């Protein structure tokens, strides 16, 4: 275990992301004290049962008192309320960050409350699963993933470097960009995929010509790949849609336009066009695998779990 | 190894599906002789190098001669040509089947050529990966998967039972339905998901505001889930689109309608509607896992491959 980077870290929100942070902070010895806070007594009790921290409170002000690093991990629509609540208790010189999936909106909600002398550095670890709550977290979640900062213009470089070191010790690589570019980028790599997945699962759910039990039974033919994203937390995704509206609507418009053109090619039996459209997409997966962001095995490697090697 | 079910099985087409069949037939001792045929000399040579069969020929007529079971595993658009070619060489009493992803069109293409006395039973194993060619196959592919038959009205029950036994020995469960219902069902569980995946990957590829390298770098946020299906064989998928046009267009129309309604909810900030839409989809994944058609681990279990347990 290496030297602690912070005396006290406060985690406000202890779901998938918060609890993964608690676990990696503990494993890597990043803080001397982990203070945990969450809205509900039941989630807090579960965090305590799991032994995720050193102190526990449903009062966020209590948790952030004397903390050197405060990480807010709640649905993006609640960032403002949380900021308003904790602001008076933040210590001068502390670093305040978040993990929200949208950035311009989080900044607009939180920045007005941040007291003079507190370093507010918005962040977003690009790491997650379809599960939520404190049981879903694990210490390896951030390993080999990107964490994007969208610092405000007057950000203190020393604080930024310290937060970068924190995320590196969690296993992540750091990137920095402006909030608008973050929101546009995430709209295509994350928000549109989730919305499309929710939509196709909804479409299947509504059919009369094919029963739900048939959809379930035969889902291995492709459909099941979408159900993972569509099983994600509805509160989180409602908030993402409400707080990154413009970028998402832009991506949806492009997607629909492209789909209309594909539909047309099918209607008119344009085999060459279909072949061309289906050919250009193969290279991207190869590049994602080469970039270390995907596993190089068929079916995402499910087979290894479904059919362990027989002796 | 149990008793052989057939003296000679001929595999016409030795890609992902054909070569998986060759491997499981061998492992389970289902045939005394496996005859392999494929269009190109290079694929045939590779099959021979892999030791997939007992005899090899680029002449399908040669391979099917004296065969008791003939399995055609080629893109659905080529079924007619292959049927015309092999028909004169088929032995009376033989069972002829296929594995094509669409059924009404395959029947229309093949049935006219099937000689009197040959049992033609169209089939479709719902098992696959995004890879193709003889190297991609593996003996476990069909395990715990469904194989759907769409028998013609006058099908011999003895032949049907024998083919069912064949697929059970390959590890599959059998279902029977009419070709139109098959095509409608597959349009939603397989064809629409692939088309949507191809489309979203295409949309991402075309953006100017977000670079391709950013899409690749940050793909773990959701996008990468789609790239698997979009890496599938373009010839196969062109043929599926051309040969299941009506059912696919019907599903595309419903999908687009639903997406328009979701888009509207985002535009108007209708959080309750979004929450409701994102809530109903979670149960489906749970049912798919309970039905044994999906693994019960986050991120499809990629983590187990990405981060093997540390000692
Ligand atoms: N999941 C992902 O894949 C992922 C990836 C990257 C970033 N993120 C971002 O990380 C943040 C947290 O996501 P998560 O997956 O960790 O969520 P989660 O597992 O559902 O946990 C949410 C946490 O936020 C609290 N919370 C919920 N509503 C709240 C409210 N109105 N006011 C105050 N606290 C509230 C919950 O408290 P109680 O349980 O006590 O109610 C819980 O502690 C979100 O902003 C999300 O956009 C998620
Ligand atoms: N992949 C899946 O996930 C999956 C699942 C279920 C069913 N299916 C169905 O299974 C069938 C085969 O798919 P696959 O994945 O095994 O494909 P594949 O790996 O690409 O192999 C295709 C085979 O068909 C041959 N072939 C290609 N074009 C041909 C033509 N015009 N005439 C004659 N032979 C031709 C190829 O021969 P050469 O290499 O010698 O050219 C090769 O032997 C398709 O009908 C598909 O719809 C696929």
XYZ file of C-alpha atoms and ligand atoms in Angstrom:
718
model
C 0.000 0.000 0.000
C 1.449 3.346 -1.040
C 1.292 6.685 0.811
C -2.164 8.220 1.334
C -2.871 11.055 -1.085
C -5.590 12.648 1.068
C -6.306 12.657 4.767
C -10.047 12.496 4.369
C -12.134 11.728 1.304
C -15.909 12.216 1.447
C -18.105 10.223 -0.903
C -21.522 11.755 -1.390
C -23.615 9.059 -3.092
C -22.582 5.440 -2.668
C -24.118 3.611 -5.637
C -22.210 1.788 -8.371
C -19.704 4.600 -8.867
C -19.391 5.789 -5.267
C -18.958 2.285 -3.902
C -16.408 1.370 -6.583
C -14.460 4.451 -5.535
C -14.689 3.438 -1.860
C -13.314 0.011 -2.701
C -10.390 1.217 -4.806
C -9.523 4.023 -2.379
C -9.302 1.424 0.395
C -7.373 -1.125 -1.667
C -4.840 1.426 -2.862
C -4.587 3.235 0.469
C -5.428 6.563 -1.146
C -7.035 8.114 1.958
C -6.602 7.820 5.730
C -10.342 8.240 6.246
C -13.291 7.512 3.950
C -16.498 9.311 4.941
C -19.654 8.023 3.314
C -22.920 9.817 2.858
C -26.078 8.968 0.990
C -29.669 10.158 0.968
C -31.423 7.086 2.299
C -30.855 5.297 5.579
C -31.229 1.921 3.863
C -28.466 2.501 1.289
C -26.251 3.880 4.040
C -26.855 0.814 6.205
C -25.918 -1.436 3.290
C -22.691 0.530 2.710
C -21.842 0.092 6.372
C -22.588 -3.647 6.255
C -20.217 -3.892 3.302
C -17.597 -2.015 5.316
C -17.050 0.498 2.546
C -15.955 3.437 4.723
C -14.735 4.688 8.073
C -17.692 6.910 8.962
C -21.290 7.038 7.747
C -23.980 9.689 7.729
C -27.181 10.562 5.924
C -26.170 14.166 6.521
C -23.873 15.110 3.645
C -22.685 18.228 5.496
C -21.399 16.028 8.274
C -19.503 13.807 5.834
C -17.807 16.601 3.881
C -16.645 18.465 7.018
C -12.795 18.597 7.036
C -12.624 16.507 3.848
C -9.733 17.237 1.474
C -11.491 15.616 -1.467
C -15.262 15.448 -1.931
C -16.672 13.270 -4.715
C -20.338 13.702 -5.572
C -21.726 10.548 -7.228
C -25.477 11.102 -7.625
C -27.778 11.356 -10.681
C -26.873 14.520 -12.612
C -30.263 16.097 -11.968
C -29.511 16.135 -8.231
C -26.095 17.824 -8.479
C -27.460 21.295 -7.736
C -29.387 20.256 -4.643
C -26.399 18.367 -3.285
C -24.039 21.277 -3.983
C -26.355 23.689 -2.190
C -26.505 21.363 0.774
C -22.786 20.714 1.225
C -21.405 24.138 0.179
C -21.456 25.775 3.642
C -19.557 22.827 5.159
C -16.695 22.657 2.628
C -13.243 23.453 3.956
C -11.085 26.082 2.186
C -8.488 24.398 -0.038
C -10.624 21.269 -0.493
C -11.111 19.730 -3.934
C -14.725 19.181 -4.968
C -15.415 16.918 -7.940
C -18.244 14.859 -9.393
C -18.623 11.847 -11.683
C -21.746 12.886 -13.605
C -22.336 11.692 -17.166
C -23.121 15.204 -18.441
C -20.895 18.188 -17.748
C -22.260 21.563 -18.916
C -25.431 21.066 -16.887
C -23.592 19.841 -13.785
C -21.322 22.888 -13.906
C -24.314 25.209 -14.290
C -25.991 23.527 -11.310
C -23.019 23.254 -8.953
C -20.634 26.153 -9.693
C -22.852 28.905 -8.254
C -22.710 27.267 -4.819
C -18.963 26.576 -4.637
C -17.394 28.822 -1.971
C -14.296 30.923 -2.612
C -11.150 28.849 -1.930
C -12.678 25.469 -2.800
C -11.366 23.896 -6.024
C -14.284 22.656 -8.090
C -13.090 20.321 -10.876
C -15.891 18.554 -12.769
C -15.037 15.010 -13.833
C -16.504 11.953 -15.498
C -15.002 8.460 -15.283
C -15.981 6.560 -18.441
C -16.543 3.341 -16.604
C -19.678 1.594 -15.550
C -21.925 -1.397 -15.791
C -25.680 -1.860 -16.083
C -25.986 -2.479 -12.335
C -26.528 0.077 -9.610
C -26.334 0.453 -5.852
C -23.515 -0.180 -3.351
C -23.430 -3.934 -3.965
C -22.682 -3.448 -7.660
C -19.357 -1.670 -7.249
C -15.913 -3.234 -7.555
C -12.381 -1.905 -7.142
C -11.274 -2.676 -10.716
C -14.053 -0.674 -12.370
C -11.837 2.239 -13.399
C -8.843 0.226 -14.534
C -7.650 1.086 -18.030
C -10.631 3.441 -18.490
C -10.611 7.155 -19.242
C -11.532 9.839 -16.762
C -12.428 13.133 -18.426
C -12.037 16.462 -16.630
C -13.792 19.588 -17.866
C -12.008 22.200 -15.744
C -13.262 25.767 -15.416
C -10.978 28.467 -16.885
C -9.497 29.551 -13.533
C -8.712 26.060 -12.207
C -5.685 25.776 -9.924
C -3.101 23.552 -11.699
C -1.881 22.075 -8.417
C -5.381 20.915 -7.466
C -5.908 19.563 -11.003
C -2.689 17.578 -10.801
C -3.635 16.184 -7.407
C -7.031 15.042 -8.680
C -5.321 13.539 -11.736
C -3.002 11.590 -9.466
C -6.060 10.357 -7.560
C -7.671 8.956 -10.705
C -4.408 7.465 -11.919
C -4.152 5.597 -8.637
C -7.701 4.338 -9.276
C -6.328 2.881 -12.539
C -7.609 5.491 -14.993
C -6.049 7.599 -17.707
C -6.848 11.307 -17.719
C -8.199 13.457 -20.503
C -9.221 17.087 -20.431
C -11.702 18.862 -22.690
C -14.285 21.610 -22.560
C -17.739 20.698 -21.223
C -19.535 21.228 -24.543
C -17.198 18.881 -26.384
C -17.556 16.335 -23.584
C -21.329 16.449 -23.880
C -21.256 16.075 -27.671
C -18.773 13.196 -27.498
C -20.690 11.355 -24.807
C -23.929 11.875 -26.706
C -22.578 9.608 -29.452
C -20.457 7.102 -27.494
C -22.846 6.619 -24.601
C -26.165 8.488 -24.567
C -27.391 7.562 -28.062
C -26.433 3.869 -27.586
C -28.414 3.716 -24.344
C -31.445 5.485 -25.834
C -31.428 3.215 -28.895
C -31.102 0.145 -26.695
C -34.011 1.250 -24.488
C -36.033 1.936 -27.620
C -35.500 -1.385 -29.372
C -36.246 -3.322 -26.213
C -39.416 -1.262 -25.863
C -40.403 -1.974 -29.476
C -39.965 -5.702 -28.923
C -41.989 -5.513 -25.726
C -44.963 -4.001 -27.602
C -45.322 -6.484 -30.463
C -48.455 -8.525 -30.883
C -47.154 -10.692 -33.737
C -44.261 -12.086 -31.703
C -44.810 -12.927 -28.040
C -42.614 -11.720 -25.217
C -41.662 -15.292 -24.395
C -40.471 -15.813 -27.974
C -38.361 -12.670 -27.780
C -36.770 -13.952 -24.584
C -36.271 -17.487 -25.867
C -34.612 -16.461 -29.110
C -32.758 -13.417 -27.842
C -29.288 -14.889 -28.354
C -29.573 -14.045 -32.067
C -28.646 -10.433 -31.411
C -31.376 -8.852 -29.301
C -29.770 -9.760 -25.979
C -26.795 -7.479 -26.724
C -29.148 -4.500 -26.371
C -30.740 -5.614 -23.152
C -27.584 -4.915 -21.166
C -27.674 -1.152 -21.783
C -31.483 -1.175 -21.488
C -31.165 -2.645 -17.992
C -29.354 0.469 -16.750
C -30.748 2.677 -14.015
C -33.835 4.635 -15.210
C -33.261 7.614 -12.897
C -29.711 8.071 -14.094
C -30.787 7.885 -17.748
C -33.814 10.125 -17.374
C -31.466 12.726 -15.909
C -28.903 12.281 -18.681
C -31.605 12.828 -21.323
C -32.922 15.920 -19.570
C -29.449 17.376 -18.997
C -27.803 16.765 -22.357
C -30.840 17.450 -24.484
C -29.340 19.425 -27.366
C -26.438 17.098 -28.103
C -28.684 14.043 -27.817
C -31.326 15.486 -30.142
C -28.591 16.294 -32.663
C -27.283 12.701 -32.587
C -30.805 11.269 -32.750
C -31.543 13.341 -35.843
C -28.453 12.048 -37.601
C -29.164 8.478 -36.585
C -32.741 8.699 -37.896
C -31.594 10.187 -41.187
C -29.090 7.367 -41.694
C -31.705 4.802 -40.763
C -34.130 6.214 -43.317
C -31.492 5.781 -45.990
C -30.811 2.193 -44.919
C -34.549 1.506 -44.891
C -34.790 2.846 -48.410
C -31.973 0.551 -49.560
C -33.846 -2.422 -48.094
C -37.156 -1.353 -49.649
C -35.604 -0.985 -53.092
C -33.449 -4.103 -52.803
C -30.219 -2.151 -53.259
C -27.777 -4.939 -52.373
C -24.648 -2.985 -53.293
C -25.576 -0.114 -51.025
C -26.359 -2.500 -48.155
C -23.095 -4.353 -48.664
C -21.169 -1.076 -48.600
C -22.972 0.122 -45.447
C -22.308 -3.191 -43.699
C -18.640 -3.261 -44.694
C -17.359 0.051 -43.349
C -18.390 -0.748 -39.767
C -16.142 -3.755 -39.258
C -12.912 -1.759 -38.941
C -14.185 0.223 -35.954
C -14.484 -2.850 -33.742
C -10.958 -3.867 -34.674
C -9.696 -0.403 -33.659
C -11.576 -0.533 -30.343
C -10.006 -3.889 -29.568
C -6.570 -2.581 -30.578
C -7.112 0.434 -28.299
C -7.599 -1.940 -25.348
C -11.223 -0.861 -24.838
C -12.782 -4.214 -25.773
C -11.989 -7.903 -25.428
C -10.852 -9.784 -28.520
C -13.166 -12.788 -28.252
C -16.447 -13.643 -29.976
C -19.724 -12.795 -28.176
C -17.845 -10.551 -25.724
C -16.314 -13.696 -24.237
C -19.663 -14.893 -22.843
C -18.793 -18.375 -24.124
C -15.996 -18.649 -21.582
C -18.611 -18.221 -18.856
C -21.392 -20.202 -20.562
C -19.219 -23.163 -21.468
C -16.202 -23.445 -19.191
C -13.502 -25.623 -20.760
C -14.385 -29.286 -20.306
C -11.856 -31.631 -18.787
C -18.567 -41.531 -28.306
C -22.066 -42.724 -29.053
C -23.359 -44.562 -32.147
C -23.215 -42.740 -35.473
C -26.588 -41.344 -36.532
C -25.701 -41.083 -40.232
C -23.231 -42.885 -42.442
C -22.312 -39.860 -44.461
C -23.012 -36.188 -43.787
C -22.216 -33.630 -46.477
C -21.563 -30.039 -45.445
C -22.019 -27.574 -48.285
C -20.472 -24.336 -47.078
C -17.824 -24.480 -44.350
C -17.847 -21.022 -42.737
C -18.704 -20.271 -39.125
C -21.803 -22.474 -39.103
C -20.582 -25.277 -41.383
C -17.269 -25.620 -39.578
C -18.943 -25.578 -36.146
C -21.151 -28.407 -37.392
C -18.104 -30.323 -38.645
C -16.460 -29.989 -35.249
C -19.448 -31.084 -33.192
C -20.296 -33.955 -35.580
C -16.742 -35.206 -35.132
C -16.653 -34.725 -31.372
C -19.995 -36.447 -30.838
C -19.360 -39.188 -33.416
C -22.583 -38.345 -35.242
C -21.381 -39.505 -38.698
C -18.991 -42.117 -40.035
C -17.933 -39.831 -42.862
C -17.951 -36.022 -43.119
C -17.776 -34.724 -46.692
C -16.923 -31.055 -47.035
C -17.601 -28.803 -49.946
C -17.203 -25.089 -50.469
C -17.088 -22.735 -53.431
C -13.502 -21.527 -53.198
C -10.329 -23.596 -53.298
C -8.784 -21.436 -50.578
C -11.565 -21.969 -48.005
C -11.542 -25.677 -48.843
C -7.774 -25.861 -48.317
C -8.161 -24.176 -44.945
C -10.879 -26.649 -43.920
C -8.556 -29.488 -44.875
C -5.653 -27.964 -42.928
C -7.951 -27.778 -39.907
C -8.841 -31.441 -40.445
C -12.562 -30.688 -40.354
C -13.718 -33.580 -42.568
C -12.936 -36.899 -44.205
C -13.217 -35.812 -47.835
C -13.014 -32.438 -49.545
C -14.232 -31.084 -52.850
C -15.058 -27.784 -54.514
C -17.651 -29.777 -56.454
C -20.765 -29.867 -54.244
C -22.273 -32.681 -56.382
C -19.306 -34.853 -55.535
C -19.698 -34.156 -51.796
C -23.436 -34.847 -51.604
C -23.227 -38.139 -53.532
C -24.400 -40.992 -51.247
C -24.856 -38.603 -48.331
C -27.669 -39.377 -45.873
C -27.779 -35.833 -44.516
C -26.857 -32.737 -46.492
C -26.541 -29.404 -44.664
C -26.343 -26.269 -46.781
C -24.620 -23.438 -44.860
C -24.218 -20.575 -47.325
C -25.594 -16.998 -47.437
C -29.369 -17.196 -47.960
C -29.179 -15.483 -51.363
C -27.138 -18.419 -52.687
C -29.511 -21.182 -51.543
C -31.242 -21.485 -54.915
C -28.039 -21.787 -56.929
C -26.661 -24.382 -54.541
C -29.929 -26.373 -54.589
C -29.960 -26.396 -58.399
C -26.375 -27.611 -58.435
C -26.694 -30.480 -55.945
C -30.243 -31.637 -56.752
C -29.330 -34.186 -59.457
C -26.766 -35.851 -57.166
C -28.999 -36.290 -54.092
C -29.755 -39.860 -53.075
C -33.386 -40.949 -52.558
C -34.211 -41.049 -48.852
C -31.593 -38.447 -47.995
C -32.423 -35.535 -45.691
C -31.624 -32.083 -47.050
C -31.556 -29.160 -44.648
C -30.107 -25.666 -44.390
C -29.163 -23.207 -41.649
C -30.210 -19.955 -43.317
C -31.344 -16.986 -41.222
C -34.497 -16.428 -43.309
C -36.901 -19.227 -44.143
C -39.732 -18.294 -46.543
C -37.225 -17.125 -49.148
C -34.955 -20.147 -48.732
C -37.925 -22.472 -49.198
C -39.033 -20.580 -52.303
C -35.505 -20.835 -53.695
C -34.697 -24.460 -52.832
C -37.968 -26.428 -52.824
C -38.498 -26.381 -56.611
C -35.234 -28.278 -57.129
C -35.667 -30.961 -54.475
C -36.138 -34.348 -56.192
C -38.961 -36.724 -55.299
C -37.906 -38.971 -52.386
C -35.525 -36.482 -50.797
C -36.700 -35.024 -47.448
C -36.224 -31.279 -47.478
C -36.523 -29.828 -43.963
C -35.584 -26.151 -43.658
C -33.847 -25.249 -40.404
C -32.179 -22.383 -38.586
C -29.889 -22.790 -35.588
C -30.127 -19.617 -33.476
C -26.461 -19.592 -32.682
C -23.647 -17.542 -34.023
C -20.943 -15.021 -33.393
C -19.702 -11.959 -35.260
C -16.878 -13.964 -36.839
C -16.962 -15.901 -40.104
C -15.008 -18.514 -42.019
C -13.817 -22.026 -41.081
C -11.420 -20.799 -38.382
C -14.245 -19.132 -36.463
C -16.269 -22.259 -35.747
C -16.269 -24.227 -32.488
C -18.006 -27.403 -31.353
C -19.900 -25.758 -28.476
C -21.617 -23.158 -30.651
C -25.028 -24.828 -30.618
C -25.070 -25.837 -26.971
C -28.190 -24.718 -25.114
C -29.363 -22.805 -28.206
C -32.581 -23.213 -30.166
C -32.801 -24.755 -33.607
C -36.005 -23.826 -35.427
C -37.483 -26.048 -38.134
C -40.041 -24.715 -40.602
C -41.183 -27.997 -42.151
C -43.264 -28.145 -45.312
C -46.804 -29.539 -44.900
C -45.975 -33.014 -46.286
C -42.824 -33.592 -44.218
C -42.070 -37.208 -43.274
C -42.249 -37.445 -39.459
C -39.495 -40.066 -39.349
C -37.069 -37.810 -41.220
C -38.082 -34.870 -39.009
C -37.401 -36.884 -35.872
C -34.032 -38.003 -37.214
C -33.004 -34.422 -37.958
C -34.243 -33.380 -34.514
C -32.063 -36.052 -32.953
C -29.133 -34.719 -34.971
C -29.552 -31.212 -33.575
C -30.114 -32.483 -30.044
C -26.789 -34.297 -30.287
C -25.246 -30.991 -31.380
C -26.518 -29.581 -28.065
C -29.601 -27.722 -29.306
C -33.262 -27.632 -28.364
C -35.789 -27.946 -31.181
C -38.703 -25.692 -32.045
C -41.058 -25.851 -34.989
C -43.044 -23.033 -36.554
C -44.254 -21.861 -39.928
C -41.792 -19.956 -42.115
C -43.687 -16.652 -41.966
C -43.746 -16.638 -38.184
C -40.058 -17.539 -38.144
C -39.256 -14.608 -40.392
C -41.313 -12.179 -38.303
C -39.780 -13.435 -35.045
C -36.230 -13.282 -36.363
C -36.852 -9.806 -37.747
C -37.235 -8.532 -34.181
C -34.786 -10.739 -32.253
C -31.989 -10.698 -34.806
C -32.408 -8.726 -38.012
C -33.510 -5.384 -36.521
C -30.759 -5.502 -33.837
C -28.102 -6.055 -36.500
C -29.454 -3.305 -38.751
C -29.660 -0.837 -35.853
C -26.133 -1.732 -34.781
C -24.785 -1.237 -38.307
C -26.630 2.061 -38.481
C -25.397 3.572 -35.226
C -21.819 2.590 -35.975
C -22.232 4.224 -39.379
C -23.636 7.402 -37.813
C -20.659 7.626 -35.448
C -18.269 7.061 -38.330
C -19.670 10.065 -40.194
C -19.504 12.741 -37.487
C -17.365 15.813 -37.889
C -17.898 17.182 -34.368
C -16.441 14.085 -32.692
C -13.410 12.402 -34.232
C -13.203 8.703 -35.013
C -10.336 8.332 -32.559
C -12.488 9.822 -29.794
C -15.290 7.389 -30.593
C -12.816 4.512 -30.340
C -11.129 5.794 -27.202
C -14.352 6.358 -25.282
C -16.358 3.467 -26.681
C -16.556 1.580 -23.382
C -19.374 3.916 -22.311
C -21.912 1.952 -24.351
C -21.014 2.265 -28.020
C -18.751 -0.784 -28.041
C -21.742 -3.060 -27.311
C -23.062 -2.264 -30.805
C -19.812 -2.863 -32.622
C -20.021 -6.602 -32.087
C -23.141 -7.047 -34.206
C -21.872 -4.430 -36.668
C -18.731 -6.519 -37.217
C -20.786 -9.377 -38.676
C -20.362 -10.618 -42.211
C -21.662 -8.054 -44.761
C -22.604 -10.660 -47.383
C -24.699 -12.623 -44.931
C -26.479 -9.477 -43.733
C -27.041 -8.029 -47.188
C -28.737 -11.300 -48.080
C -30.842 -11.326 -44.905
C -32.088 -7.790 -45.644
C -32.921 -8.672 -49.228
C -34.645 -11.943 -48.303
C -36.701 -10.875 -45.287
C -37.642 -7.464 -46.559
C -41.287 -7.210 -45.511
C -40.851 -8.333 -41.917
C -37.771 -6.132 -41.504
C -39.515 -3.060 -42.920
C -42.420 -3.670 -40.561
C -40.107 -3.808 -37.539
C -38.144 -0.781 -38.716
C -41.361 1.220 -38.999
C -42.367 0.363 -35.439
C -38.894 1.080 -34.113
C -38.845 4.506 -35.812
C -42.278 5.380 -34.488
C -41.214 4.517 -30.942
C -37.996 6.475 -31.361
C -39.922 9.535 -32.529
C -41.993 9.375 -29.381
C -38.886 9.057 -27.197
C -37.304 11.969 -29.065
C -40.393 14.045 -28.385
C -40.190 13.238 -24.661
C -36.562 14.411 -24.629
C -37.353 17.575 -26.579
C -40.185 18.528 -24.224
C -38.321 17.487 -21.088
C -40.945 14.923 -20.130
C -39.047 13.220 -17.307
C -41.944 11.021 -16.177
C -42.408 9.589 -19.648
C -38.665 8.930 -19.979
C -38.556 7.288 -16.579
C -41.467 5.049 -17.494
C -39.916 4.095 -20.852
C -36.587 3.291 -19.189
C -38.177 1.238 -16.431
C -40.142 -1.362 -18.380
C -37.073 -2.661 -20.214
C -35.156 -3.914 -17.181
C -37.347 -6.965 -16.617
C -36.617 -8.377 -20.067
C -32.918 -8.812 -19.382
C -33.729 -10.579 -16.119
C -36.023 -12.990 -18.011
C -33.384 -13.664 -20.653
C -30.861 -14.506 -17.966
C -33.409 -16.715 -16.192
C -34.091 -18.492 -19.504
C -30.394 -19.422 -19.706
C -29.875 -17.324 -22.864
C -27.519 -14.792 -21.271
C -24.805 -14.719 -18.634
C -25.633 -13.157 -15.264
C -22.609 -10.908 -14.899
C -22.109 -7.182 -15.560
C -20.690 -6.084 -18.933
C -21.365 -9.552 -20.403
C -18.568 -10.862 -18.182
C -15.902 -8.988 -20.129
C -14.348 -7.976 -16.807
C -13.367 -11.582 -16.145
C -11.297 -11.490 -19.327
C -10.099 -7.888 -18.974
C -9.059 -8.214 -15.354
C -8.274 -11.808 -14.447
C -8.405 -12.278 -10.675
C -5.188 -11.009 -9.106
C -3.161 -13.274 -6.845
N -23.584 3.734 -13.956
C -22.676 4.097 -14.823
O -22.379 3.313 -15.717
C -22.023 5.454 -14.720
C -20.783 5.659 -15.364
C -20.164 6.908 -15.242
C -20.779 7.936 -14.535
N -22.002 7.718 -13.927
C -22.616 8.820 -13.180
O -22.390 8.547 -11.811
C -23.440 9.070 -11.028
C -23.946 7.988 -10.082
O -24.333 6.859 -10.821
P -24.385 5.391 -10.181
O -24.375 4.435 -11.303
O -23.355 5.252 -9.125
O -25.859 5.431 -9.537
P -26.540 4.455 -8.467
O -25.798 3.199 -8.329
O -27.987 4.438 -8.799
O -26.365 5.301 -7.098
C -26.917 6.595 -6.976
C -26.491 7.271 -5.677
O -27.040 8.596 -5.710
C -27.966 8.754 -4.650
N -29.123 9.528 -5.093
C -30.083 9.165 -5.956
N -30.977 10.140 -6.124
C -30.582 11.161 -5.328
C -31.115 12.443 -5.067
N -32.226 12.882 -5.679
N -30.444 13.225 -4.174
C -29.324 12.793 -3.583
N -28.792 11.572 -3.798
C -29.410 10.788 -4.670
C -28.355 7.365 -4.231
O -28.759 7.436 -2.892
P -29.830 6.475 -2.197
O -29.579 5.076 -2.691
O -29.478 6.654 -0.743
O -31.177 6.993 -2.575
C -27.051 6.603 -4.436
O -26.170 6.812 -3.365
C -24.495 9.596 -12.016
O -24.347 10.985 -12.140
C -24.120 8.967 -13.311
O -24.445 9.804 -14.410
C -22.602 6.481 -14.002
N -23.149 -16.209 -38.542
C -24.195 -16.403 -37.794
O -24.235 -15.851 -36.683
C -25.323 -17.280 -38.280
C -26.223 -17.833 -37.341
C -27.248 -18.664 -37.793
C -27.394 -18.900 -39.169
N -26.530 -18.337 -40.053
C -26.708 -18.626 -41.491
O -25.735 -19.574 -41.826
C -25.353 -19.429 -43.187
C -23.835 -19.406 -43.267
O -23.338 -18.383 -42.448
P -21.851 -18.423 -41.877
O -21.834 -17.457 -40.723
O -21.386 -19.796 -41.669
O -21.072 -17.732 -43.091
P -19.506 -17.703 -43.444
O -18.690 -18.015 -42.244
O -19.275 -16.398 -44.135
O -19.358 -18.898 -44.499
C -20.083 -18.866 -45.689
C -19.913 -20.146 -46.470
O -20.764 -20.050 -47.627
C -19.958 -20.086 -48.813
N -20.477 -19.146 -49.815
C -20.437 -17.783 -49.753
N -21.017 -17.268 -50.836
C -21.411 -18.298 -51.623
C -22.051 -18.397 -52.883
N -22.425 -17.282 -53.562
N -22.294 -19.637 -53.379
C -21.930 -20.740 -52.696
N -21.315 -20.705 -51.515
C -21.060 -19.494 -50.965
C -18.568 -19.726 -48.366
O -17.691 -20.308 -49.307
P -16.241 -19.727 -49.698
O -15.586 -19.269 -48.418
O -15.613 -20.936 -50.272
O -16.495 -18.608 -50.660
C -18.496 -20.377 -46.987
O -18.252 -21.745 -47.089
C -26.043 -18.170 -43.697
O -27.197 -18.510 -44.423
C -26.473 -17.459 -42.430
O -27.666 -16.722 -42.658
C -25.494 -17.560 -39.635
